[in-house]
C-alpha positions in Angstrom: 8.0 52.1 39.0 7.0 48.5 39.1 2.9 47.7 39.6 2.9 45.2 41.9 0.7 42.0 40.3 -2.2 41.1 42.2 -3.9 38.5 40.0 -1.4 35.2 39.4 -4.0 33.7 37.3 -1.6 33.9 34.2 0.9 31.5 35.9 -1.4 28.9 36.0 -0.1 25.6 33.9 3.4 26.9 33.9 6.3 25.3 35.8 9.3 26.4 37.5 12.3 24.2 37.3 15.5 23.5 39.1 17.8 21.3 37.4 19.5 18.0 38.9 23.2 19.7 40.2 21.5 22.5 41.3 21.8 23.4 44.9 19.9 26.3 46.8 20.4 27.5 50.5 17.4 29.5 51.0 13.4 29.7 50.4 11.5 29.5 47.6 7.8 31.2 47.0 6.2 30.8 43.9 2.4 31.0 42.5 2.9 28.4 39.9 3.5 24.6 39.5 7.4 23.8 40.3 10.0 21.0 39.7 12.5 20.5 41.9 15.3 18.1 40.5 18.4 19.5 42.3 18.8 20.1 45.9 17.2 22.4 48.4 17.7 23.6 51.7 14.7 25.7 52.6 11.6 26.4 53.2 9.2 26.0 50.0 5.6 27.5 49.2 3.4 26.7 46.3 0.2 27.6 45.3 0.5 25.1 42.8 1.8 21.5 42.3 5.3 20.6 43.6 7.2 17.6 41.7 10.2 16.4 43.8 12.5 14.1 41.5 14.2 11.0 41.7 17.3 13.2 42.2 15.3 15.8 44.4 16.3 16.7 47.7 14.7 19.0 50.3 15.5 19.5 53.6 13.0 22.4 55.3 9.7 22.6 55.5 6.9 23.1 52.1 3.6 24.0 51.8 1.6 23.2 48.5 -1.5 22.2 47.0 -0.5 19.0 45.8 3.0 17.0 46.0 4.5 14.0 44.3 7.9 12.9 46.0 10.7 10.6 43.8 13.3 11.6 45.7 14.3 12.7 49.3 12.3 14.9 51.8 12.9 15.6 55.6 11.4 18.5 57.5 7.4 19.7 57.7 4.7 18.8 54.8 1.5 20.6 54.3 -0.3 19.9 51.6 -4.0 20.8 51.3 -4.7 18.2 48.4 -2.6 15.0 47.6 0.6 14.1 48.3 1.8 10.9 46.3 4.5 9.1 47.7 6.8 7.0 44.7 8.8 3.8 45.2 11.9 5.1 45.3 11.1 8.4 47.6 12.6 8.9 51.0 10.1 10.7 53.7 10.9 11.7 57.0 9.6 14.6 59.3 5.7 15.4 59.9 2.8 15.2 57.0 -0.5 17.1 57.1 -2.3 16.4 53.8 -5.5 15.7 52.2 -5.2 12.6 50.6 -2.2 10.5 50.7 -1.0 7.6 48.2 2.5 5.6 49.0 3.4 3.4 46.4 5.5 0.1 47.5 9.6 0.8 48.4 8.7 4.0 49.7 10.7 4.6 52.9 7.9 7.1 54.5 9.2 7.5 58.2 7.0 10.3 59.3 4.4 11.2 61.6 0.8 11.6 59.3 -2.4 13.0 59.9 -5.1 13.7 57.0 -7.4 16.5 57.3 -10.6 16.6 55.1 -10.6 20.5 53.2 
């Protein structure tokens, strides 16, 4: 009935978006980029870019290429590229990335380590 798509290059430079007031008990899986503005608890896996907003919340563990937190994370971070940490962002849990940029006012409590791809 439904072909199953093997190829996600179409989703490539689209976003995904979850609105600030939003809340979600579960995970979420996508191929493409994603904003998260509303709150999550869950897991999260991108092959894309993850945005966390300045009213983001996630509490659960994500996996990504790349990551920029504004708002609040606690739980397990892999990403294999950058993460980039903003003033105002709230970090707590375990970080395994690439490269890694904290801006000043950041509150990053979390264990890091940086692996090379």
């Amino acid at each position: 009935m439904f072909d199953k798509v093997k190829n996600q290059d179409h989703l490539l430079g689209k976003t995904n978006r979850i609105v600030e007031g939003t809340s979600i008990n579960g995970d979420i899986t996508t191929f493409a980029d994603f904003r998260l503005d509303g709150k999550l608890t869950g897991n999260f896996t991108s092959e894309g870019k993850i945005v966390i907003g300045p009213t983001g919340q996630v509490m659960g563990d994500i996996t990504c290429k790349s990551i920029d937190i504004e708002g609040k994370f606690s739980g397990k971070l892999i990403a294999e590229g950058m993460l980039n940490v903003k003033s105002k962002a709230h970090i707590t849990g375990e970080v395994i990335v690439g490269k890694l940029a904290v801006e000043p006012g950041a509150k990053f409590e979390a264990s890091c380590e940086m692996r090379s791809s």
